[in-house]
Amino acid sequence: TLARAVLRPRPLASPRLEAPRAFSRAARNKKKKKSAPAAMVFDDATFDSVAKWTEKTQIKYVPHAKKGNTKSAERYEQYSQARTVGEALRLGSKAEDLLHDYQRKFIEVKRLKVEVFDSIEDQRQTHESFFSHFPPASAAALRARSDKTFKALTLAQALGVDLQDAQKLREGNETLEMTVGRLLADRTAQVVLEAVEKDGRRVTDCEVLSVLRLWMFKKNETRQNVLPEGQQWVHSDTFGLIRSRTGQYMVTNATREYPHVTQLLNTWLRDRRPPQLDEDFPCSSISLNSGYAAKRHRDGNNEGPSMIRGFGDYSGGQLAYWPDDDKSCPVENLVHEDRIPMDISKGLVLFDGNRGHEVDSFEGERFSVVWFSLGKFWKVQQEERDFLTHCGFTIPEGPDMGPISKLLPPPRGYTKCQSLGKMFGLKSADKAKVWQWPEEPNREEDKAAAKLLSAFNQQMETQVRGRRRGGVAAATAEPKGKPGPLAAAFGQASLGQTSADVGDEAEASPATPANMKDSTMADQAMSGEKRKRGRTQKRAVDAEEPEQKRVAHKALEPTSAEEATSSAEEPSCTAADAAAAEVASKLRATNGPEASNFSSLIFNPELAARTAAPVESFSLLAEALQAAANHPHPAVPLTNYFRFIAHHSASLETQLCDVLELLASATQVSSTMLRSAVKEAFGVTVPESDDVASAALRGCQQRTQAVSSQSPSVAAVVGMRASPSAKRIGDLLIALGSEGRSVVYLVLLLQGLTRVSRSTVLSALGHAFALIQPPCPQDGRVAQQRIYKSVEARHATMVAMERSITLAFGEVGGSSKQLVAALLRGCHASQLFAECSPRCGTPILPMNIQKSDDVELVLAKMASSAAVTMEPRHVGQVVQIHSKDNSLEIYGSDHRNLVGSLDKSQVKAVRSAVKTDCVIEAVLEENGNFVAVDCLVLNGEPLTRESLRNRKAAINKAVAPNDRLGVVHCEEVSMSDMTPETVRELLKEAKSQSWSGLALKSLTSEYEASAESTSSFSLVLSSSDAEGA
């Protein structure tokens, strides 16, 4: 290196040219002059954050952040001691310093306290006082952003959201502006859906655009493959199905919280099904995008074709697509000339998102909606599939997506060198065909949509003005043609026109039900109100239901003649007028049908008005059961029923116990007794081949005699079932009179054929008590809605209460009194175990262990279990051995004590084997021997919430095995050693030992009383395993 440096030739020195003296002096002076520093430009994020500050905002400065002997640094040392914004200004900070220091991350904002204002005007004046410290340009930028908050607060009041509650919402993941905007978007979508169903027309582009304008997008930082150059995030949200980082398929929170937006988009797509398709376009998810041009990319997690459509007033923004991209080269290397640009604002476009595509730059307001299918979507659980189907998605059962796939031929690839056609002058191959379906506007539909949206906006404006002026009576109409604060959201074109007069309805006070956010059942499912287009979609579980169950429920559906009669009775008016009137009526009725419908998304127990059926009547329960039978998530209507009676029942504890006894008990009445009861009540003979519930309904409809006007109570039905007879059941059927629904559901309950399982009832009870605070008559406190700071907190509480109530119910042996008493004392999920713990003498509802012959399925479900025990599967009756103070009770599966029916030698052997006070779960085999498999209580201490490893150790302490009572033999195995081939070999060996199979149980699992175990499985030997398959 030294040699190269020495030997490197050096350039010859150039002679120095002497410049004139005057020129040299001028050059030196110019060189000495320093250019003025450029003013710092503050970004949008800085203005967005500072616009939310007041002089009371608590802050913390970074010590000694500014270096050097400058006046700015000296001033910083003084005002950096401040703890609030106002104190910093008093200590010498300039207003511009606040923007500068925050953008340079010298300031940390403390969110220790949420500032609550007495009114919107008070908040506005407080912010204006702070903004007055800034130069005019910066103050204007801050005011522009602050105005969004004030508009959101005004809308929040119009929606019935309490201001202090709205301030708390800002602490969650959604800001106040976002929550209010999304609520209004969902409400608008709901109104549009109801109007188009009533009018029999399609959802229009302007209605979709109105909802998209109201929708508040989150900053999405995860879509790195689409981010334009220089951007860190984009406005993009996903509805429908997604896959978590752990690989679990789940429905997005936006879909569950705001389901009508999803329904609206899917309805719009379904109305525009291409003529090449015989079925609706299959998709599992929707991507909403706003205001950005995606760079060139490929979607790596899509399955099959996608549909896209653009909305908004913009120019440019074409979708550029490489239809023959076979991924043989990086997406950046695709040739620009090979792409096919398409104007997605003109109509639907079919494309494959896994092939290269990009968006051209644009000007204006641009939204894009993409309907696509998530990779391996067919693996979604049935519960999520049912919910998505109810939201309007069409999800195939398997990978085959039907005829739509044929419209996308396989990609041919792009050559990286000169083609033979160019070399020899041959005709080049045609470009791949792309599918787009241009759409011509429908003036009649657009006119009806504009009238509907204008009516909705007018009603909202009336509500906003009434709220601002302290009451509805003070609200007066603004001059016609003047755009209101919602004009920007709905579009000036439609709102600049005044809708047709709606009479006195404009003077009323339209209002969305109060506390919409807290009364939403979106954590579980969307509204159960059926859309006409969704009625053709059958739930998958219907195929598995008994025939008599389907017949009985179908008997309650209206006939075509009844539907024709109801349609004929509608007033003769234009569709737009009817829709506008319906909107006005719905908005001003705070206790209308929306708030009272058990299946409704916005059910409000405080406002629900029910005069037809008393709160304690069986008719009201029958209404909830029918709503549950027709809902994709039956727990939703039952949850609303429990919330309703919590607010209105005079004897809540008794009624809750009666409902649980009726719905959660397995007691059934024989079909013979029910047939006799129907004949006793209606004089109808029911053949054995006929369905009893349907026969009872026919008899009820044919009855002409007058009956009592008061419907029987739930307590009367419970009392009858405690000691049933044909006479008592017949009397109840007579008392129900012409209430066909109540008659049918009384028979179904007594048969045990309702579509509502015990787990569904307990889930609904848990959800209800997560959403309400129970009343306390001693303190004079009535039931109230629970307020949560975030959607996540509410959802987590509902899940915890569902699990805790289910386990508690099983651990107290199905004793509703003990559980209900604990709930009415306000016990939380973590307290229920202490209040409802198992004890000797009370049989515990057994845990249901799933049985399967699918080895791969069982191993997949237990893959997360580190330690597993394997034991032989014993066949027999599951019993519980209760030993306390030298007394012995052995309960069978029906909770009856078997000691009197067993051989004395058996009882004696069991008594001698059990060494201490305990509860042992065992299997009573056909040979009369007992095999202990679990220990649930030991020396008075409940073990159900302990791990299986601890419970296995407790068995050895409680039982000294003998020839009549043994302990199950188990071996601990590692799941890493459990391959399907290994397990099949073990099953074959188990068969050679005359075992019925093997049981796999996680050693870390709890005992899930009355529930289906999620960590214990019984593997049985299938015929294919026996043949060595």
Coordinates of C-alpha atoms in Angstrom, one line a residue, residues 336-793:
H336 CA -43.9 -0.9 -17.8
E337 CA -45.2 -1.6 -21.4
D338 CA -46.6 -4.9 -20.4
R339 CA -49.0 -3.5 -17.9
I340 CA -52.8 -3.0 -18.6
P341 CA -54.2 0.2 -17.0
M342 CA -57.9 0.1 -16.1
D343 CA -60.2 2.9 -14.8
I344 CA -61.9 1.3 -11.8
S345 CA -64.2 4.2 -11.3
K346 CA -66.2 3.1 -14.4
G347 CA -67.1 -0.4 -13.2
L348 CA -66.0 -3.6 -11.5
V349 CA -62.6 -5.1 -12.4
L350 CA -61.6 -8.7 -12.0
F351 CA -57.9 -9.3 -11.2
D352 CA -55.5 -11.6 -9.4
G353 CA -53.9 -9.7 -6.5
N354 CA -51.1 -12.2 -6.4
R355 CA -49.9 -10.9 -9.7
G356 CA -48.1 -7.5 -10.1
H357 CA -50.3 -4.4 -9.9
E358 CA -49.9 -0.7 -8.9
V359 CA -52.0 2.4 -8.8
D360 CA -51.2 5.5 -10.9
S361 CA -51.0 8.9 -9.2
F362 CA -54.2 10.8 -9.0
E363 CA -55.8 14.1 -7.9
G364 CA -58.9 14.4 -5.8
E365 CA -60.8 12.2 -3.4
R366 CA -60.3 8.5 -4.2
F367 CA -61.5 5.4 -2.4
S368 CA -61.0 1.8 -3.5
V369 CA -62.9 -1.3 -2.3
V370 CA -61.3 -4.7 -2.9
W371 CA -63.3 -7.9 -2.4
F372 CA -60.8 -10.9 -2.0
S373 CA -60.4 -14.3 -0.3
L374 CA -57.8 -14.9 2.4
G375 CA -55.4 -17.7 1.8
K376 CA -56.8 -21.1 2.9
F377 CA -60.1 -19.4 3.9
W378 CA -61.8 -22.7 4.0
K379 CA -60.1 -23.5 7.3
V380 CA -62.2 -20.9 9.2
Q381 CA -64.2 -22.2 12.1
Q382 CA -68.0 -22.7 11.6
E383 CA -68.9 -19.9 14.0
E384 CA -66.9 -17.3 12.1
R385 CA -68.2 -18.7 8.8
D386 CA -71.8 -18.3 10.0
F387 CA -71.1 -14.7 11.1
L388 CA -69.4 -13.8 7.8
T389 CA -72.3 -15.3 5.8
H390 CA -74.7 -13.2 7.8
C391 CA -72.6 -10.2 6.8
G392 CA -73.1 -11.0 3.2
F393 CA -69.9 -12.9 2.3
T394 CA -70.0 -16.0 0.1
I395 CA -67.4 -18.4 1.4
P396 CA -66.9 -21.7 -0.4
E397 CA -66.5 -24.9 1.6
G398 CA -63.2 -25.8 0.0
P399 CA -60.5 -24.5 -2.2
D400 CA -62.6 -24.6 -5.4
M401 CA -64.0 -21.1 -6.0
G402 CA -66.2 -22.1 -8.9
P403 CA -66.6 -20.7 -12.4
I404 CA -65.0 -17.3 -11.5
S405 CA -61.6 -19.0 -11.5
K406 CA -62.0 -19.8 -15.2
L407 CA -62.1 -16.1 -16.1
L408 CA -58.5 -15.8 -14.9
P409 CA -56.3 -18.0 -17.1
P410 CA -52.9 -19.0 -15.8
P411 CA -50.1 -16.4 -16.4
R412 CA -47.9 -17.0 -19.4
G413 CA -45.0 -15.0 -18.1
Y414 CA -42.9 -12.2 -19.7
T415 CA -39.7 -12.9 -21.5
K416 CA -36.6 -11.2 -20.3
C417 CA -35.0 -11.2 -23.8
Q418 CA -36.1 -10.4 -27.3
S419 CA -38.9 -12.7 -28.5
L420 CA -38.8 -14.9 -31.6
G421 CA -41.7 -12.8 -32.9
K422 CA -39.5 -9.7 -32.9
M423 CA -36.5 -11.5 -34.3
F424 CA -38.3 -13.1 -37.3
G425 CA -41.0 -10.5 -37.8
L426 CA -43.8 -12.8 -36.6
K427 CA -47.0 -11.5 -35.2
S428 CA -46.7 -11.0 -31.5
A429 CA -49.0 -12.8 -29.1
D430 CA -52.1 -10.9 -27.9
K431 CA -52.2 -9.5 -24.4
A432 CA -54.1 -11.4 -21.8
K433 CA -57.8 -10.6 -21.6
V434 CA -58.9 -8.7 -18.6
W435 CA -62.4 -8.4 -17.4
Q436 CA -64.2 -5.2 -16.6
W437 CA -67.9 -4.5 -16.4
P438 CA -68.7 -0.9 -17.1
E439 CA -71.9 0.4 -15.4
E440 CA -74.3 2.9 -16.7
P441 CA -76.0 5.2 -14.1
N442 CA -79.6 4.5 -13.2
R443 CA -81.3 7.9 -12.7
E444 CA -84.3 6.6 -10.8
E445 CA -82.1 4.8 -8.3
D446 CA -79.7 7.8 -8.0
K447 CA -82.7 10.1 -7.4
A448 CA -84.1 7.8 -4.7
A449 CA -80.7 7.6 -3.0
A450 CA -80.2 11.3 -3.1
K451 CA -83.6 11.9 -1.5
L452 CA -82.9 9.3 1.2
L453 CA -79.5 10.8 2.1
S454 CA -80.8 14.3 2.0
A455 CA -83.6 13.3 4.4
F456 CA -81.1 11.7 6.7
N457 CA -78.9 14.7 6.7
Q458 CA -81.8 17.1 7.4
Q459 CA -82.9 15.0 10.4
M460 CA -79.3 14.9 11.7
E461 CA -79.0 18.7 11.2
T462 CA -82.2 19.2 13.2
Q463 CA -80.8 17.1 16.0
V464 CA -77.5 18.9 16.0
R465 CA -79.1 22.3 16.2
G466 CA -81.4 21.1 18.9
R467 CA -78.5 19.8 21.0
R468 CA -76.5 23.0 20.5
R469 CA -79.3 25.2 21.7
G470 CA -80.2 23.2 24.7
G471 CA -83.3 21.4 23.5
V472 CA -85.3 20.3 20.6
A473 CA -87.9 23.0 20.9
A474 CA -85.3 25.6 20.1
A475 CA -84.3 23.9 16.8
T476 CA -85.3 25.9 13.7
A477 CA -84.7 25.1 10.1
E478 CA -81.8 26.7 8.4
P479 CA -82.3 28.4 5.0
K480 CA -82.8 26.0 2.1
G481 CA -79.8 25.2 0.1
K482 CA -77.3 26.0 2.9
P483 CA -74.9 23.1 3.4
G484 CA -74.7 21.8 7.0
P485 CA -71.8 20.3 8.9
L486 CA -72.6 16.9 7.4
A487 CA -72.4 18.2 3.8
A488 CA -68.7 17.4 3.5
A489 CA -69.4 13.8 4.6
F490 CA -72.4 13.1 2.3
G491 CA -71.3 15.1 -0.7
Q492 CA -72.4 18.6 -1.7
A493 CA -74.1 17.3 -4.9
S494 CA -76.8 15.4 -3.0
L495 CA -77.1 17.7 0.1
G496 CA -77.3 21.0 -1.7
Q497 CA -80.8 20.0 -2.8
T498 CA -83.5 20.2 -0.2
S499 CA -85.5 17.1 0.1
A500 CA -89.3 16.9 -0.1
D501 CA -91.1 18.1 2.9
V502 CA -91.7 15.5 5.6
G503 CA -94.4 17.4 7.4
D504 CA -94.2 17.7 11.1
E505 CA -91.4 15.1 11.2
A506 CA -88.8 17.9 10.6
E507 CA -89.9 19.5 13.9
A508 CA -89.3 16.3 15.8
S509 CA -86.0 15.3 17.5
P510 CA -84.4 12.5 15.6
A511 CA -82.0 10.5 17.7
T512 CA -80.0 7.4 17.5
P513 CA -80.5 5.5 20.7
A514 CA -78.3 6.6 23.6
N515 CA -75.2 4.8 24.6
M516 CA -75.1 3.0 21.2
K517 CA -71.5 2.1 21.8
D518 CA -72.1 0.4 25.0
S519 CA -75.3 -1.3 24.0
T520 CA -73.8 -2.8 20.9
M521 CA -73.8 -6.6 20.7
A522 CA -71.1 -6.5 18.0
D523 CA -68.6 -8.4 20.3
Q524 CA -70.7 -11.4 19.4
A525 CA -72.7 -10.8 16.2
M526 CA -74.5 -8.3 14.1
S527 CA -78.2 -7.5 14.1
G528 CA -80.5 -10.4 13.6
E529 CA -82.8 -8.5 11.3
K530 CA -82.9 -10.6 8.2
R531 CA -82.2 -9.0 4.8
K532 CA -84.2 -10.3 1.9
R533 CA -81.1 -11.3 0.1
G534 CA -79.8 -13.2 3.1
R535 CA -82.8 -15.4 3.6
T536 CA -81.7 -17.9 1.0
Q537 CA -78.5 -18.7 3.0
K538 CA -79.2 -21.7 5.3
R539 CA -77.2 -22.1 8.4
A540 CA -74.9 -25.2 8.2
V541 CA -76.2 -26.4 11.6
D542 CA -79.7 -26.8 10.2
A543 CA -78.6 -29.8 8.3
E544 CA -77.7 -31.6 11.5
E545 CA -81.0 -30.8 13.4
P546 CA -83.6 -33.5 13.9
E547 CA -86.5 -33.4 11.4
Q548 CA -89.1 -32.8 14.0
K549 CA -87.1 -29.8 15.3
R550 CA -87.0 -28.2 11.9
V551 CA -90.7 -28.9 11.3
A552 CA -91.7 -27.3 14.6
H553 CA -89.7 -24.1 13.9
K554 CA -90.9 -23.9 10.3
A555 CA -94.5 -23.9 11.6
L556 CA -93.9 -20.5 13.0
E557 CA -92.8 -18.9 9.7
P558 CA -95.4 -16.8 7.9
T559 CA -97.0 -18.3 4.8
S560 CA -96.8 -16.7 1.4
A561 CA -100.4 -15.5 1.7
E562 CA -99.7 -13.7 5.0
E563 CA -96.7 -12.0 3.4
A564 CA -98.8 -11.0 0.4
T565 CA -101.4 -9.5 2.7
S566 CA -98.9 -7.5 4.7
S567 CA -97.4 -6.2 1.4
A568 CA -100.8 -5.2 0.1
E569 CA -101.5 -3.1 3.2
E570 CA -98.5 -0.8 2.7
P571 CA -99.6 2.8 1.7
S572 CA -99.3 3.7 -2.0
C573 CA -96.5 6.2 -2.3
T574 CA -93.2 6.4 -4.1
A575 CA -90.3 4.4 -2.8
A576 CA -88.2 7.5 -2.1
D577 CA -91.0 9.2 -0.1
A578 CA -91.6 6.0 2.0
A579 CA -87.9 5.7 2.6
A580 CA -87.5 9.3 3.7
A581 CA -90.5 9.0 6.0
E582 CA -89.2 5.8 7.5
V583 CA -85.8 7.4 8.1
A584 CA -87.3 10.3 9.9
S585 CA -89.5 8.0 12.0
K586 CA -86.7 5.7 13.0
L587 CA -84.4 8.6 13.9
R588 CA -86.9 10.4 16.2
A589 CA -88.2 7.3 18.0
T590 CA -85.8 6.6 20.8
N591 CA -87.9 3.6 22.0
G592 CA -89.0 2.2 18.7
P593 CA -88.7 -1.3 17.3
E594 CA -85.0 -1.0 16.8
A595 CA -84.4 -0.6 20.5
S596 CA -86.9 -3.3 21.5
N597 CA -86.0 -6.0 19.1
F598 CA -84.0 -8.8 20.9
S599 CA -82.1 -9.5 17.7
S600 CA -81.2 -5.8 17.0
L601 CA -77.7 -4.5 17.0
I602 CA -78.8 -1.4 18.9
F603 CA -81.1 -3.0 21.4
N604 CA -81.3 -0.8 24.5
P605 CA -82.8 -2.3 27.6
E606 CA -83.4 1.0 29.2
L607 CA -85.5 2.4 26.4
A608 CA -87.1 -0.8 25.1
A609 CA -90.8 -0.5 25.3
R610 CA -92.9 -3.7 25.8
T611 CA -96.5 -3.5 26.6
A612 CA -97.8 -6.7 24.9
A613 CA -96.2 -9.1 27.3
P614 CA -95.3 -8.6 31.0
V615 CA -91.6 -9.0 31.8
E616 CA -92.2 -12.1 33.8
S617 CA -94.4 -13.8 31.2
F618 CA -93.5 -16.9 29.3
S619 CA -94.5 -15.2 26.1
L620 CA -91.6 -12.8 26.4
L621 CA -89.2 -15.7 26.8
A622 CA -90.7 -17.4 23.8
E623 CA -90.1 -14.3 21.8
A624 CA -86.4 -14.4 22.8
L625 CA -86.2 -18.1 22.0
Q626 CA -87.6 -17.6 18.5
A627 CA -85.1 -14.8 17.9
A628 CA -82.3 -17.0 19.0
A629 CA -83.5 -19.8 16.8
N630 CA -83.3 -17.5 13.7
H631 CA -80.0 -15.8 14.7
P632 CA -76.6 -17.0 13.5
H633 CA -75.4 -16.5 17.1
P634 CA -78.2 -17.5 19.4
A635 CA -76.5 -16.0 22.5
V636 CA -77.2 -12.5 21.2
P637 CA -81.1 -12.4 21.6
L638 CA -80.8 -14.2 24.9
T639 CA -78.2 -11.7 26.1
N640 CA -80.6 -8.9 25.3
Y641 CA -83.4 -10.8 27.0
F642 CA -81.4 -11.1 30.2
R643 CA -80.4 -7.4 30.0
F644 CA -84.1 -6.4 29.6
I645 CA -85.4 -8.3 32.6
A646 CA -82.4 -7.0 34.7
H647 CA -83.8 -3.4 34.0
H648 CA -87.5 -4.1 34.3
S649 CA -88.2 -7.2 36.5
A650 CA -89.5 -6.5 40.0
S651 CA -88.3 -9.9 41.2
L652 CA -85.1 -10.3 39.2
E653 CA -83.4 -13.0 41.3
T654 CA -86.4 -15.3 41.2
Q655 CA -87.0 -14.8 37.5
L656 CA -83.3 -15.4 36.6
C657 CA -83.4 -18.7 38.6
D658 CA -86.6 -19.8 36.9
V659 CA -85.3 -19.0 33.4
L660 CA -82.0 -20.9 34.1
E661 CA -84.0 -23.8 35.6
L662 CA -86.1 -23.9 32.5
L663 CA -83.4 -23.5 29.8
A664 CA -80.3 -25.0 31.4
S665 CA -81.9 -28.1 32.9
A666 CA -81.8 -31.4 31.0
T667 CA -85.2 -32.5 32.4
Q668 CA -87.6 -33.7 29.7
V669 CA -91.2 -34.7 29.5
S670 CA -92.2 -37.9 27.6
S671 CA -93.8 -37.6 24.2
T672 CA -96.8 -39.7 25.4
M673 CA -97.6 -37.2 28.1
L674 CA -97.3 -34.3 25.7
R675 CA -99.6 -35.9 23.2
S676 CA -102.2 -36.4 26.0
A677 CA -101.7 -32.8 27.0
V678 CA -102.4 -31.5 23.5
K679 CA -105.5 -33.6 23.3
E680 CA -106.6 -32.3 26.8
A681 CA -106.1 -28.7 25.7
F682 CA -107.3 -28.6 22.1
G683 CA -109.1 -31.9 21.5
V684 CA -106.5 -32.9 18.9
T685 CA -105.3 -36.4 18.6
V686 CA -101.6 -36.5 17.8
P687 CA -100.4 -39.7 16.0
E688 CA -96.9 -41.0 17.0
S689 CA -95.6 -40.1 13.6
D690 CA -96.7 -36.5 13.8
D691 CA -94.7 -33.7 15.4
V692 CA -96.2 -32.7 18.8
A693 CA -95.3 -29.0 18.5
S694 CA -96.8 -28.6 15.1
A695 CA -100.0 -30.4 16.2
A696 CA -100.2 -28.1 19.2
L697 CA -99.9 -25.1 16.9
R698 CA -102.7 -26.3 14.7
G699 CA -104.9 -26.9 17.7
C700 CA -104.1 -23.4 19.0
Q701 CA -105.1 -21.8 15.7
Q702 CA -108.3 -23.8 15.5
R703 CA -109.4 -22.9 19.0
T704 CA -112.3 -20.5 19.2
Q705 CA -113.1 -20.4 22.9
A706 CA -112.1 -17.3 24.9
V707 CA -109.1 -17.6 27.2
S708 CA -107.5 -15.7 30.0
S709 CA -105.9 -12.4 28.8
Q710 CA -102.9 -12.9 31.2
S711 CA -100.1 -15.0 29.8
P712 CA -98.6 -17.6 32.2
S713 CA -95.4 -16.7 33.9
V714 CA -92.0 -18.4 33.6
A715 CA -92.4 -19.5 37.2
A716 CA -95.7 -21.3 36.4
V717 CA -94.0 -23.3 33.7
V718 CA -91.1 -24.2 36.0
G719 CA -93.5 -25.3 38.7
M720 CA -95.4 -27.5 36.2
R721 CA -92.2 -29.2 35.0
A722 CA -91.2 -30.0 38.5
S723 CA -94.2 -32.4 38.7
P724 CA -95.6 -32.7 35.2
S725 CA -98.9 -34.2 34.2
A726 CA -101.0 -34.1 31.1
K727 CA -103.6 -32.1 32.9
R728 CA -101.2 -29.4 34.2
I729 CA -99.5 -29.1 30.8
G730 CA -102.9 -28.9 29.1
D731 CA -104.0 -26.1 31.4
L732 CA -100.9 -24.1 30.5
L733 CA -101.5 -24.6 26.8
I734 CA -105.0 -23.4 27.2
A735 CA -103.8 -20.4 29.2
L736 CA -101.5 -19.4 26.4
G737 CA -104.5 -19.1 24.2
S738 CA -103.9 -18.0 20.7
E739 CA -100.2 -17.3 21.2
G740 CA -98.9 -19.8 18.7
R741 CA -95.3 -19.0 19.3
S742 CA -95.6 -19.5 23.0
V743 CA -97.5 -22.8 22.5
V744 CA -94.8 -24.2 20.2
Y745 CA -91.9 -23.2 22.4
L746 CA -93.5 -24.6 25.5
V747 CA -93.7 -28.0 23.8
L748 CA -90.2 -27.7 22.4
L749 CA -88.8 -26.8 25.9
L750 CA -90.5 -29.8 27.4
Q751 CA -89.2 -32.0 24.6
G752 CA -85.7 -30.6 24.9
L753 CA -85.7 -29.7 21.2
T754 CA -85.1 -25.9 21.2
R755 CA -82.1 -24.7 19.3
V756 CA -80.7 -23.2 22.5
S757 CA -78.1 -25.3 24.3
R758 CA -77.1 -24.9 27.9
S759 CA -73.8 -23.5 26.9
T760 CA -75.5 -20.8 24.9
V761 CA -77.8 -19.9 27.8
L762 CA -74.8 -19.6 30.1
S763 CA -72.8 -17.6 27.6
A764 CA -75.7 -15.2 27.2
L765 CA -76.0 -14.7 30.9
G766 CA -72.2 -14.0 31.1
H767 CA -72.4 -11.5 28.3
A768 CA -75.4 -9.8 29.9
F769 CA -73.7 -9.3 33.3
A770 CA -70.6 -8.0 31.5
L771 CA -72.7 -5.3 29.9
I772 CA -74.8 -4.3 32.9
Q773 CA -74.3 -3.4 36.5
P774 CA -77.0 -5.4 38.4
P775 CA -79.6 -3.5 40.4
C776 CA -79.4 -3.3 44.2
P777 CA -82.8 -2.8 45.8
Q778 CA -81.2 -2.3 49.3
D779 CA -79.4 0.8 48.0
G780 CA -82.1 1.9 45.7
R781 CA -79.8 1.4 42.7
V782 CA -81.3 0.3 39.4
A783 CA -79.6 -1.7 36.7
Q784 CA -77.2 0.4 34.6
Q785 CA -75.0 0.0 31.5
R786 CA -71.3 -0.7 32.2
I787 CA -68.9 1.8 30.6
Y788 CA -65.6 0.5 29.3
K789 CA -62.6 2.6 28.2
S790 CA -62.0 0.4 25.1
V791 CA -63.7 -2.2 23.0
E792 CA -60.9 -4.6 23.9
A793 CA -61.7 -4.2 27.7

